[in-house]
Amino acid sequence: MRPKQSRRQGSGPTIADVAREAGVSPMTVSRVINGEDNVRAKTREIVNAAISSLGYTPNSAARSLAGGAQIKIGLLHSNLSASYLSAFLIGALEQSSRYNIQLVVEHCDVALNAEAVAARMLSGGVEAMLLPPPLSDLPAVLEVLESSDTPAVLIASEQPRNNISVVKIDDYQAAYEMTRHIASLGHKHIGFITGDRGQQVSRRRLEGYRQALKDSALPLDDQLIEEGFFTYRSGLNAAEGLLNLKHPPTAIFACNDEMAAATISVAQRRGLDVPRDLTVCGFDDTALATTIWPELTTIHQPVVDMSRAAVDLLVKKVRAIRAGEAENGQQVQLDFTLIRRRSDAPPRS
């Protein structure tokens, strides 16, 4: 068999060579070498076969696992919100520069090739993965990570498990507090634009909105709920649907700033003044929130800090694995802030 191109002339096989030969992550090879029991039997057999085929020895493995080696982290994204993705990349790049990290950034299509792209990144030597939504909710990608025992951090997802950690805010409480704030201004007819309901974060925010209406003694009218997909275009369509109602809302709370900005655009096109005729509130507090007029009342989600925290978790995990130490997935929950600007006001009497 022709030698792998990445192997240096005259040197023995490395852990990366074994990982490529077996089609697994370097972390998995490390676990097999160290005799850890959290590797599937079939995977262990494949790795051992690759070790035998390449003539790989534990001594060379130990040298390659030295603590100061570069860490290769993959960031796989399919986020349709450019402002959210921009903030997330800033945090990941800034934090990567503090460590000896090679950050590999790839885009994929959720419906077409997410699983294949994730597998390709791992076969290319990526040791750990960073997944912002919607990929953090995609079972196919999570299966690729779990089957290869690759550590990962999911943004805005469920509880951590095994090698998978979570960084999030309390989306339920954030949506609850924004809806209560709008109700406190005197609005009794509050519209809501969800994100993609296939994402956990969208469902939690919708639950917070519903509970806030209940606790404010306001009726829940499903006609006042329109689905968006976290994009400006979907926000336009959802806002049109809400404002075309026989009794349109006096306030609209959108699940991100891009859909809120689209709502303001629709309102202004109809000759409505924001906020005197229509209160509009968003979520995320991206740069867009302060570059439109009126500036958005929104939930500040610390996207940059969430990205930084995710990189920190991955570095800690990779170093622990290289040292032969076991460490389960963790959860980090950061604080949110309701920021009031100029897009909300009491309804006209």
mmCIF file of C-alpha atoms in Angstrom:
data_model
loop_
_atom_site.group_PDB
_atom_site.id
_atom_site.type_symbol
_atom_site.label_atom_id
_atom_site.label_comp_id
_atom_site.label_asym_id
_atom_site.label_seq_id
_atom_site.Cartn_x
_atom_site.Cartn_y
_atom_site.Cartn_z
ATOM 1 C CA MET A 1 0.000 0.000 0.000
ATOM 2 C CA ARG A 2 1.328 3.455 -0.898
ATOM 3 C CA PRO A 3 2.390 5.463 2.181
ATOM 4 C CA LYS A 4 0.146 8.343 3.289
ATOM 5 C CA GLN A 5 1.343 11.633 1.779
ATOM 6 C CA SER A 6 1.307 13.405 5.147
ATOM 7 C CA ARG A 7 3.872 11.054 6.698
ATOM 8 C CA ARG A 8 7.347 12.538 6.912
ATOM 9 C CA GLN A 9 10.087 10.705 5.055
ATOM 10 C CA GLY A 10 12.168 8.531 7.377
ATOM 11 C CA SER A 11 9.842 8.805 10.375
ATOM 12 C CA GLY A 12 7.512 6.219 11.863
ATOM 13 C CA PRO A 13 3.733 6.356 11.623
ATOM 14 C CA THR A 14 1.973 8.933 13.792
ATOM 15 C CA ILE A 15 -1.337 8.899 15.612
ATOM 16 C CA ALA A 16 -2.765 11.018 12.786
ATOM 17 C CA ASP A 17 -1.729 8.332 10.278
ATOM 18 C CA VAL A 18 -3.546 5.663 12.309
ATOM 19 C CA ALA A 19 -6.621 7.892 12.628
ATOM 20 C CA ARG A 20 -6.766 8.426 8.862
ATOM 21 C CA GLU A 21 -6.197 4.729 8.177
ATOM 22 C CA ALA A 22 -9.027 3.753 10.557
ATOM 23 C CA GLY A 23 -11.345 6.602 9.599
ATOM 24 C CA VAL A 24 -11.660 7.849 13.189
ATOM 25 C CA SER A 25 -10.458 10.831 15.199
ATOM 26 C CA PRO A 26 -7.014 10.983 16.856
ATOM 27 C CA MET A 27 -8.880 11.020 20.194
ATOM 28 C CA THR A 28 -10.344 7.604 19.483
ATOM 29 C CA VAL A 29 -6.903 6.209 18.653
ATOM 30 C CA SER A 30 -5.626 7.631 21.940
ATOM 31 C CA ARG A 31 -8.405 5.901 23.878
ATOM 32 C CA VAL A 32 -7.710 2.556 22.240
ATOM 33 C CA ILE A 33 -3.982 2.863 22.986
ATOM 34 C CA ASN A 34 -4.683 3.773 26.608
ATOM 35 C CA GLY A 35 -7.129 0.898 27.041
ATOM 36 C CA GLU A 36 -10.113 3.093 27.862
ATOM 37 C CA ASP A 37 -13.486 1.338 27.856
ATOM 38 C CA ASN A 38 -15.575 4.119 26.270
ATOM 39 C CA VAL A 39 -14.847 2.940 22.711
ATOM 40 C CA ARG A 40 -17.183 0.702 20.750
ATOM 41 C CA ALA A 41 -15.897 -2.820 20.171
ATOM 42 C CA LYS A 42 -16.136 -2.517 16.406
ATOM 43 C CA THR A 43 -14.275 0.799 16.443
ATOM 44 C CA ARG A 44 -11.581 -0.700 18.669
ATOM 45 C CA GLU A 45 -11.092 -3.552 16.193
ATOM 46 C CA ILE A 46 -10.718 -1.130 13.284
ATOM 47 C CA VAL A 47 -8.169 0.982 15.150
ATOM 48 C CA ASN A 48 -6.150 -2.048 16.235
ATOM 49 C CA ALA A 49 -6.111 -3.295 12.643
ATOM 50 C CA ALA A 50 -4.786 0.073 11.473
ATOM 51 C CA ILE A 51 -2.128 0.042 14.207
ATOM 52 C CA SER A 52 -1.016 -3.414 13.101
ATOM 53 C CA SER A 53 -1.067 -2.531 9.407
ATOM 54 C CA LEU A 54 1.053 0.604 9.867
ATOM 55 C CA GLY A 55 3.409 -0.866 12.458
ATOM 56 C CA TYR A 56 2.433 1.845 14.919
ATOM 57 C CA THR A 57 3.845 1.590 18.476
ATOM 58 C CA PRO A 58 2.624 3.055 21.786
ATOM 59 C CA ASN A 59 5.951 4.812 22.337
ATOM 60 C CA SER A 60 5.573 6.924 19.213
ATOM 61 C CA ALA A 61 1.985 7.559 20.280
ATOM 62 C CA ALA A 62 3.117 8.891 23.630
ATOM 63 C CA ARG A 63 5.493 11.319 21.960
ATOM 64 C CA SER A 64 2.797 12.598 19.602
ATOM 65 C CA LEU A 65 0.428 13.158 22.522
ATOM 66 C CA ALA A 66 2.740 15.619 24.299
ATOM 67 C CA GLY A 67 0.777 18.438 25.928
ATOM 68 C CA GLY A 68 2.068 21.307 23.814
ATOM 69 C CA ALA A 69 1.019 19.921 20.432
ATOM 70 C CA GLN A 70 -1.241 21.956 18.193
ATOM 71 C CA ILE A 71 -4.965 21.330 18.501
ATOM 72 C CA LYS A 72 -7.066 21.122 15.343
ATOM 73 C CA ILE A 73 -10.662 22.195 15.958
ATOM 74 C CA GLY A 74 -13.421 22.159 13.366
ATOM 75 C CA LEU A 75 -16.207 24.749 13.221
ATOM 76 C CA LEU A 76 -19.052 23.439 11.085
ATOM 77 C CA HIS A 77 -21.863 25.881 10.364
ATOM 78 C CA SER A 78 -25.043 26.193 8.362
ATOM 79 C CA ASN A 79 -26.450 29.314 10.017
ATOM 80 C CA LEU A 80 -28.571 31.479 7.738
ATOM 81 C CA SER A 81 -28.204 34.567 9.963
ATOM 82 C CA ALA A 82 -25.104 36.382 8.761
ATOM 83 C CA SER A 83 -25.004 38.688 11.791
ATOM 84 C CA TYR A 84 -25.126 35.772 14.265
ATOM 85 C CA LEU A 85 -22.470 33.825 12.380
ATOM 86 C CA SER A 86 -20.195 36.869 12.180
ATOM 87 C CA ALA A 87 -20.311 37.346 15.963
ATOM 88 C CA PHE A 88 -19.748 33.642 16.544
ATOM 89 C CA LEU A 89 -16.692 33.573 14.272
ATOM 90 C CA ILE A 90 -15.194 36.576 16.026
ATOM 91 C CA GLY A 91 -15.279 34.766 19.368
ATOM 92 C CA ALA A 92 -13.900 31.516 17.963
ATOM 93 C CA LEU A 93 -11.040 33.208 16.118
ATOM 94 C CA GLU A 94 -10.101 35.439 19.048
ATOM 95 C CA GLN A 95 -9.973 32.521 21.471
ATOM 96 C CA SER A 96 -8.132 30.285 19.030
ATOM 97 C CA SER A 97 -5.368 32.874 18.806
ATOM 98 C CA ARG A 98 -4.773 32.477 22.553
ATOM 99 C CA TYR A 99 -4.011 28.781 22.185
ATOM 100 C CA ASN A 100 -2.051 26.695 19.718
ATOM 101 C CA ILE A 101 -5.203 26.038 17.683
ATOM 102 C CA GLN A 102 -5.766 25.481 14.007
ATOM 103 C CA LEU A 103 -9.401 26.426 13.416
ATOM 104 C CA VAL A 104 -10.937 24.716 10.385
ATOM 105 C CA VAL A 105 -14.173 26.411 9.262
ATOM 106 C CA GLU A 106 -16.560 24.592 6.919
ATOM 107 C CA HIS A 107 -20.057 25.353 5.631
ATOM 108 C CA CYS A 108 -22.617 22.681 4.887
ATOM 109 C CA ASP A 109 -26.228 22.301 3.831
ATOM 110 C CA VAL A 110 -28.343 20.837 6.634
ATOM 111 C CA ALA A 111 -30.572 18.939 4.228
ATOM 112 C CA LEU A 112 -27.904 17.700 1.814
ATOM 113 C CA ASN A 113 -24.393 17.095 3.122
ATOM 114 C CA ALA A 114 -23.953 17.986 6.795
ATOM 115 C CA GLU A 115 -23.113 14.428 7.830
ATOM 116 C CA ALA A 116 -20.644 13.957 4.966
ATOM 117 C CA VAL A 117 -18.863 17.245 5.625
ATOM 118 C CA ALA A 118 -18.527 16.431 9.336
ATOM 119 C CA ALA A 119 -17.064 13.007 8.522
ATOM 120 C CA ARG A 120 -14.634 14.544 6.025
ATOM 121 C CA MET A 121 -13.415 17.045 8.606
ATOM 122 C CA LEU A 122 -12.732 14.266 11.103
ATOM 123 C CA SER A 123 -10.878 12.180 8.520
ATOM 124 C CA GLY A 124 -8.765 15.261 7.815
ATOM 125 C CA GLY A 125 -7.431 15.270 11.367
ATOM 126 C CA VAL A 126 -9.921 17.502 13.185
ATOM 127 C CA GLU A 127 -9.764 16.499 16.867
ATOM 128 C CA ALA A 128 -12.838 18.295 18.199
ATOM 129 C CA MET A 129 -15.905 20.035 16.795
ATOM 130 C CA LEU A 130 -17.758 23.259 17.456
ATOM 131 C CA LEU A 131 -21.398 23.271 16.310
ATOM 132 C CA PRO A 132 -23.620 26.370 16.399
ATOM 133 C CA PRO A 133 -27.337 25.962 15.611
ATOM 134 C CA PRO A 134 -28.988 24.500 13.612
ATOM 135 C CA LEU A 135 -26.295 21.779 13.412
ATOM 136 C CA SER A 136 -26.272 21.477 17.196
ATOM 137 C CA ASP A 137 -29.742 19.898 16.850
ATOM 138 C CA LEU A 138 -29.021 17.654 13.853
ATOM 139 C CA PRO A 139 -29.075 13.943 14.833
ATOM 140 C CA ALA A 140 -27.063 12.810 11.792
ATOM 141 C CA VAL A 141 -24.104 15.022 12.661
ATOM 142 C CA LEU A 142 -24.259 14.110 16.354
ATOM 143 C CA GLU A 143 -24.184 10.440 15.386
ATOM 144 C CA VAL A 144 -20.971 11.002 13.402
ATOM 145 C CA LEU A 145 -19.373 12.619 16.450
ATOM 146 C CA GLU A 146 -20.562 10.029 18.961
ATOM 147 C CA SER A 147 -19.639 7.037 16.796
ATOM 148 C CA SER A 148 -16.072 8.368 16.477
ATOM 149 C CA ASP A 149 -15.863 9.488 20.127
ATOM 150 C CA THR A 150 -15.023 13.014 19.003
ATOM 151 C CA PRO A 151 -15.403 15.725 21.658
ATOM 152 C CA ALA A 152 -17.738 18.533 20.671
ATOM 153 C CA VAL A 153 -19.471 21.610 22.018
ATOM 154 C CA LEU A 154 -23.042 22.353 20.972
ATOM 155 C CA ILE A 155 -24.381 25.896 21.117
ATOM 156 C CA ALA A 156 -27.940 26.403 22.416
ATOM 157 C CA SER A 157 -28.753 22.712 22.685
ATOM 158 C CA GLU A 158 -29.833 20.138 25.273
ATOM 159 C CA GLN A 159 -28.010 18.668 28.258
ATOM 160 C CA PRO A 160 -24.404 17.471 27.784
ATOM 161 C CA ARG A 161 -23.572 13.790 27.339
ATOM 162 C CA ASN A 162 -20.408 11.728 27.104
ATOM 163 C CA ASN A 163 -17.898 13.748 25.063
ATOM 164 C CA ILE A 164 -20.415 16.430 24.093
ATOM 165 C CA SER A 165 -20.684 19.687 26.044
ATOM 166 C CA VAL A 166 -23.196 22.527 25.772
ATOM 167 C CA VAL A 167 -22.924 26.324 25.920
ATOM 168 C CA LYS A 168 -26.248 28.156 26.150
ATOM 169 C CA ILE A 169 -28.360 30.863 27.703
ATOM 170 C CA ASP A 170 -31.798 30.337 29.254
ATOM 171 C CA ASP A 171 -33.808 30.942 26.073
ATOM 172 C CA TYR A 172 -37.098 30.160 27.789
ATOM 173 C CA GLN A 173 -36.537 32.781 30.478
ATOM 174 C CA ALA A 174 -35.241 35.342 27.999
ATOM 175 C CA ALA A 175 -38.367 35.075 25.827
ATOM 176 C CA TYR A 176 -40.524 35.076 28.958
ATOM 177 C CA GLU A 177 -38.982 38.312 30.217
ATOM 178 C CA MET A 178 -39.252 40.077 26.847
ATOM 179 C CA THR A 179 -42.921 39.130 26.498
ATOM 180 C CA ARG A 180 -43.638 40.277 30.060
ATOM 181 C CA HIS A 181 -41.859 43.561 29.303
ATOM 182 C CA ILE A 182 -44.046 44.145 26.234
ATOM 183 C CA ALA A 183 -47.157 43.316 28.241
ATOM 184 C CA SER A 184 -46.073 45.731 30.978
ATOM 185 C CA LEU A 185 -46.204 48.554 28.410
ATOM 186 C CA GLY A 186 -49.929 47.884 28.039
ATOM 187 C CA HIS A 187 -49.954 45.656 24.941
ATOM 188 C CA LYS A 188 -52.627 42.969 25.017
ATOM 189 C CA HIS A 189 -52.292 41.759 21.412
ATOM 190 C CA ILE A 190 -48.684 40.547 21.071
ATOM 191 C CA GLY A 191 -47.536 38.791 17.919
ATOM 192 C CA PHE A 192 -44.653 36.325 17.905
ATOM 193 C CA ILE A 193 -42.360 35.228 15.054
ATOM 194 C CA THR A 194 -40.686 31.938 15.867
ATOM 195 C CA GLY A 195 -37.444 30.598 14.509
ATOM 196 C CA ASP A 196 -37.348 27.233 12.781
ATOM 197 C CA ARG A 197 -39.502 25.057 15.042
ATOM 198 C CA GLY A 198 -37.241 22.107 14.351
ATOM 199 C CA GLN A 199 -34.617 23.781 16.546
ATOM 200 C CA GLN A 200 -34.733 23.392 20.308
ATOM 201 C CA VAL A 201 -33.936 27.058 20.853
ATOM 202 C CA SER A 202 -37.041 28.078 18.869
ATOM 203 C CA ARG A 203 -39.264 25.776 20.879
ATOM 204 C CA ARG A 204 -37.928 27.089 24.203
ATOM 205 C CA ARG A 205 -38.507 30.699 23.188
ATOM 206 C CA LEU A 206 -42.043 29.911 22.067
ATOM 207 C CA GLU A 207 -42.716 28.230 25.418
ATOM 208 C CA GLY A 208 -41.435 31.314 27.235
ATOM 209 C CA TYR A 209 -43.714 33.569 25.173
ATOM 210 C CA ARG A 210 -46.747 31.383 25.868
ATOM 211 C CA GLN A 211 -46.102 31.226 29.612
ATOM 212 C CA ALA A 212 -45.578 34.994 29.816
ATOM 213 C CA LEU A 213 -48.957 35.613 28.183
ATOM 214 C CA LYS A 214 -50.562 33.251 30.670
ATOM 215 C CA ASP A 215 -48.879 34.927 33.642
ATOM 216 C CA SER A 216 -49.912 38.348 32.294
ATOM 217 C CA ALA A 217 -53.548 37.187 32.124
ATOM 218 C CA LEU A 218 -53.548 37.637 28.337
ATOM 219 C CA PRO A 219 -55.306 35.195 25.992
ATOM 220 C CA LEU A 220 -53.198 32.996 23.744
ATOM 221 C CA ASP A 221 -54.258 33.345 20.111
ATOM 222 C CA ASP A 222 -52.406 30.979 17.756
ATOM 223 C CA GLN A 223 -53.167 33.362 14.881
ATOM 224 C CA LEU A 224 -50.635 35.704 16.467
ATOM 225 C CA ILE A 225 -47.832 33.162 16.042
ATOM 226 C CA GLU A 226 -46.035 32.985 12.690
ATOM 227 C CA GLU A 227 -43.100 30.715 11.882
ATOM 228 C CA GLY A 228 -39.879 32.202 10.574
ATOM 229 C CA PHE A 229 -36.518 30.606 9.877
ATOM 230 C CA PHE A 230 -34.132 33.152 11.431
ATOM 231 C CA THR A 231 -33.735 34.892 8.049
ATOM 232 C CA TYR A 232 -34.681 38.392 6.912
ATOM 233 C CA ARG A 233 -36.841 37.002 4.103
ATOM 234 C CA SER A 234 -38.805 34.730 6.430
ATOM 235 C CA GLY A 235 -39.293 37.726 8.739
ATOM 236 C CA LEU A 236 -40.854 39.701 5.895
ATOM 237 C CA ASN A 237 -43.335 36.920 5.165
ATOM 238 C CA ALA A 238 -44.198 36.377 8.834
ATOM 239 C CA ALA A 239 -44.711 40.102 9.493
ATOM 240 C CA GLU A 240 -46.987 40.385 6.459
ATOM 241 C CA GLY A 241 -49.051 37.503 7.795
ATOM 242 C CA LEU A 242 -49.424 39.094 11.224
ATOM 243 C CA LEU A 243 -50.246 42.571 9.945
ATOM 244 C CA ASN A 244 -52.791 41.184 7.463
ATOM 245 C CA LEU A 245 -54.915 39.819 10.326
ATOM 246 C CA LYS A 246 -58.353 41.321 10.865
ATOM 247 C CA HIS A 247 -57.144 42.354 14.309
ATOM 248 C CA PRO A 248 -53.377 42.764 13.870
ATOM 249 C CA PRO A 249 -51.061 42.865 16.882
ATOM 250 C CA THR A 250 -49.951 46.132 18.445
ATOM 251 C CA ALA A 251 -46.560 44.573 19.198
ATOM 252 C CA ILE A 252 -44.430 41.890 17.512
ATOM 253 C CA PHE A 253 -41.639 39.967 19.211
ATOM 254 C CA ALA A 254 -39.340 38.228 16.700
ATOM 255 C CA CYS A 255 -36.976 35.362 17.586
ATOM 256 C CA ASN A 256 -33.931 37.164 16.188
ATOM 257 C CA ASP A 257 -32.850 40.646 15.142
ATOM 258 C CA GLU A 258 -32.948 39.937 11.406
ATOM 259 C CA MET A 259 -36.629 38.971 11.517
ATOM 260 C CA ALA A 260 -37.332 41.981 13.767
ATOM 261 C CA ALA A 261 -35.593 44.273 11.248
ATOM 262 C CA ALA A 262 -37.721 42.751 8.497
ATOM 263 C CA THR A 263 -40.835 43.458 10.580
ATOM 264 C CA ILE A 264 -39.878 47.127 10.897
ATOM 265 C CA SER A 265 -39.418 47.270 7.123
ATOM 266 C CA VAL A 266 -42.896 45.837 6.512
ATOM 267 C CA ALA A 267 -44.452 48.231 9.031
ATOM 268 C CA GLN A 268 -42.811 51.267 7.468
ATOM 269 C CA ARG A 269 -43.849 50.172 3.995
ATOM 270 C CA ARG A 270 -47.433 50.124 5.280
ATOM 271 C CA GLY A 271 -47.121 53.629 6.706
ATOM 272 C CA LEU A 272 -46.948 52.481 10.321
ATOM 273 C CA ASP A 273 -44.731 54.291 12.775
ATOM 274 C CA VAL A 274 -42.465 52.160 14.953
ATOM 275 C CA PRO A 275 -42.958 52.261 17.895
ATOM 276 C CA ARG A 276 -46.006 54.573 18.093
ATOM 277 C CA ASP A 277 -48.166 52.345 15.868
ATOM 278 C CA LEU A 278 -46.295 49.075 16.354
ATOM 279 C CA THR A 279 -43.778 47.920 18.949
ATOM 280 C CA VAL A 280 -41.102 45.602 17.516
ATOM 281 C CA CYS A 281 -38.604 43.631 19.614
ATOM 282 C CA GLY A 282 -35.843 41.212 18.632
ATOM 283 C CA PHE A 283 -33.410 38.685 20.045
ATOM 284 C CA ASP A 284 -29.577 38.320 19.976
ATOM 285 C CA ASP A 285 -28.426 41.977 20.018
ATOM 286 C CA THR A 286 -26.272 41.556 16.940
ATOM 287 C CA ALA A 287 -24.729 44.554 15.160
ATOM 288 C CA LEU A 288 -27.931 44.864 13.134
ATOM 289 C CA ALA A 289 -29.862 45.916 16.255
ATOM 290 C CA THR A 290 -28.086 49.282 16.365
ATOM 291 C CA THR A 291 -27.611 49.879 12.628
ATOM 292 C CA ILE A 292 -31.320 50.142 11.755
ATOM 293 C CA TRP A 293 -33.810 52.809 12.778
ATOM 294 C CA PRO A 294 -35.352 52.746 15.215
ATOM 295 C CA GLU A 295 -32.705 50.834 17.132
ATOM 296 C CA LEU A 296 -34.068 47.535 18.423
ATOM 297 C CA THR A 297 -35.193 46.643 21.876
ATOM 298 C CA THR A 298 -33.778 43.135 22.080
ATOM 299 C CA ILE A 299 -32.355 40.334 24.191
ATOM 300 C CA HIS A 300 -28.583 40.534 24.377
ATOM 301 C CA GLN A 301 -27.295 37.000 23.826
ATOM 302 C CA PRO A 302 -23.513 36.982 24.419
ATOM 303 C CA VAL A 303 -22.725 35.150 21.169
ATOM 304 C CA VAL A 304 -19.036 36.130 21.164
ATOM 305 C CA ASP A 305 -18.600 35.000 24.775
ATOM 306 C CA MET A 306 -20.487 31.760 24.055
ATOM 307 C CA SER A 307 -18.081 31.011 21.230
ATOM 308 C CA ARG A 308 -15.073 31.766 23.433
ATOM 309 C CA ALA A 309 -16.409 29.519 26.193
ATOM 310 C CA ALA A 310 -16.956 26.708 23.684
ATOM 311 C CA VAL A 311 -13.347 26.882 22.489
ATOM 312 C CA ASP A 312 -12.145 26.827 26.108
ATOM 313 C CA LEU A 313 -14.170 23.674 26.772
ATOM 314 C CA LEU A 314 -12.755 21.943 23.708
ATOM 315 C CA VAL A 315 -9.167 22.817 24.570
ATOM 316 C CA LYS A 316 -9.659 21.479 28.095
ATOM 317 C CA LYS A 317 -11.218 18.293 26.764
ATOM 318 C CA VAL A 318 -8.530 17.618 24.155
ATOM 319 C CA ARG A 319 -5.757 18.161 26.685
ATOM 320 C CA ALA A 320 -7.447 15.809 29.143
ATOM 321 C CA ILE A 321 -7.739 13.087 26.492
ATOM 322 C CA ARG A 322 -4.117 13.489 25.499
ATOM 323 C CA ALA A 323 -3.152 13.087 29.130
ATOM 324 C CA GLY A 324 -5.228 9.917 29.370
ATOM 325 C CA GLU A 325 -7.785 11.499 31.679
ATOM 326 C CA ALA A 326 -11.534 10.928 31.450
ATOM 327 C CA GLU A 327 -13.876 13.905 31.481
ATOM 328 C CA ASN A 328 -17.609 13.970 30.764
ATOM 329 C CA GLY A 329 -19.485 16.619 28.845
ATOM 330 C CA GLN A 330 -20.194 19.866 30.656
ATOM 331 C CA GLN A 331 -22.811 22.606 30.515
ATOM 332 C CA VAL A 332 -22.017 26.307 30.603
ATOM 333 C CA GLN A 333 -24.946 28.727 30.873
ATOM 334 C CA LEU A 334 -24.230 32.413 30.335
ATOM 335 C CA ASP A 335 -26.402 35.371 31.292
ATOM 336 C CA PHE A 336 -28.655 37.315 28.932
ATOM 337 C CA THR A 337 -29.773 40.941 29.206
ATOM 338 C CA LEU A 338 -32.943 42.678 28.049
ATOM 339 C CA ILE A 339 -31.797 45.879 26.342
ATOM 340 C CA ARG A 340 -34.410 48.549 25.775
ATOM 341 C CA ARG A 341 -33.817 50.974 22.919
ATOM 342 C CA ARG A 342 -36.253 52.892 20.677
ATOM 343 C CA SER A 343 -38.470 50.287 19.024
ATOM 344 C CA ASP A 344 -40.938 49.757 21.871
ATOM 345 C CA ALA A 345 -43.600 51.987 23.411
ATOM 346 C CA PRO A 346 -47.078 51.773 24.950
ATOM 347 C CA PRO A 347 -49.850 51.133 22.396
ATOM 348 C CA ARG A 348 -51.914 54.006 21.085
ATOM 349 C CA SER A 349 -54.992 54.492 23.226
#
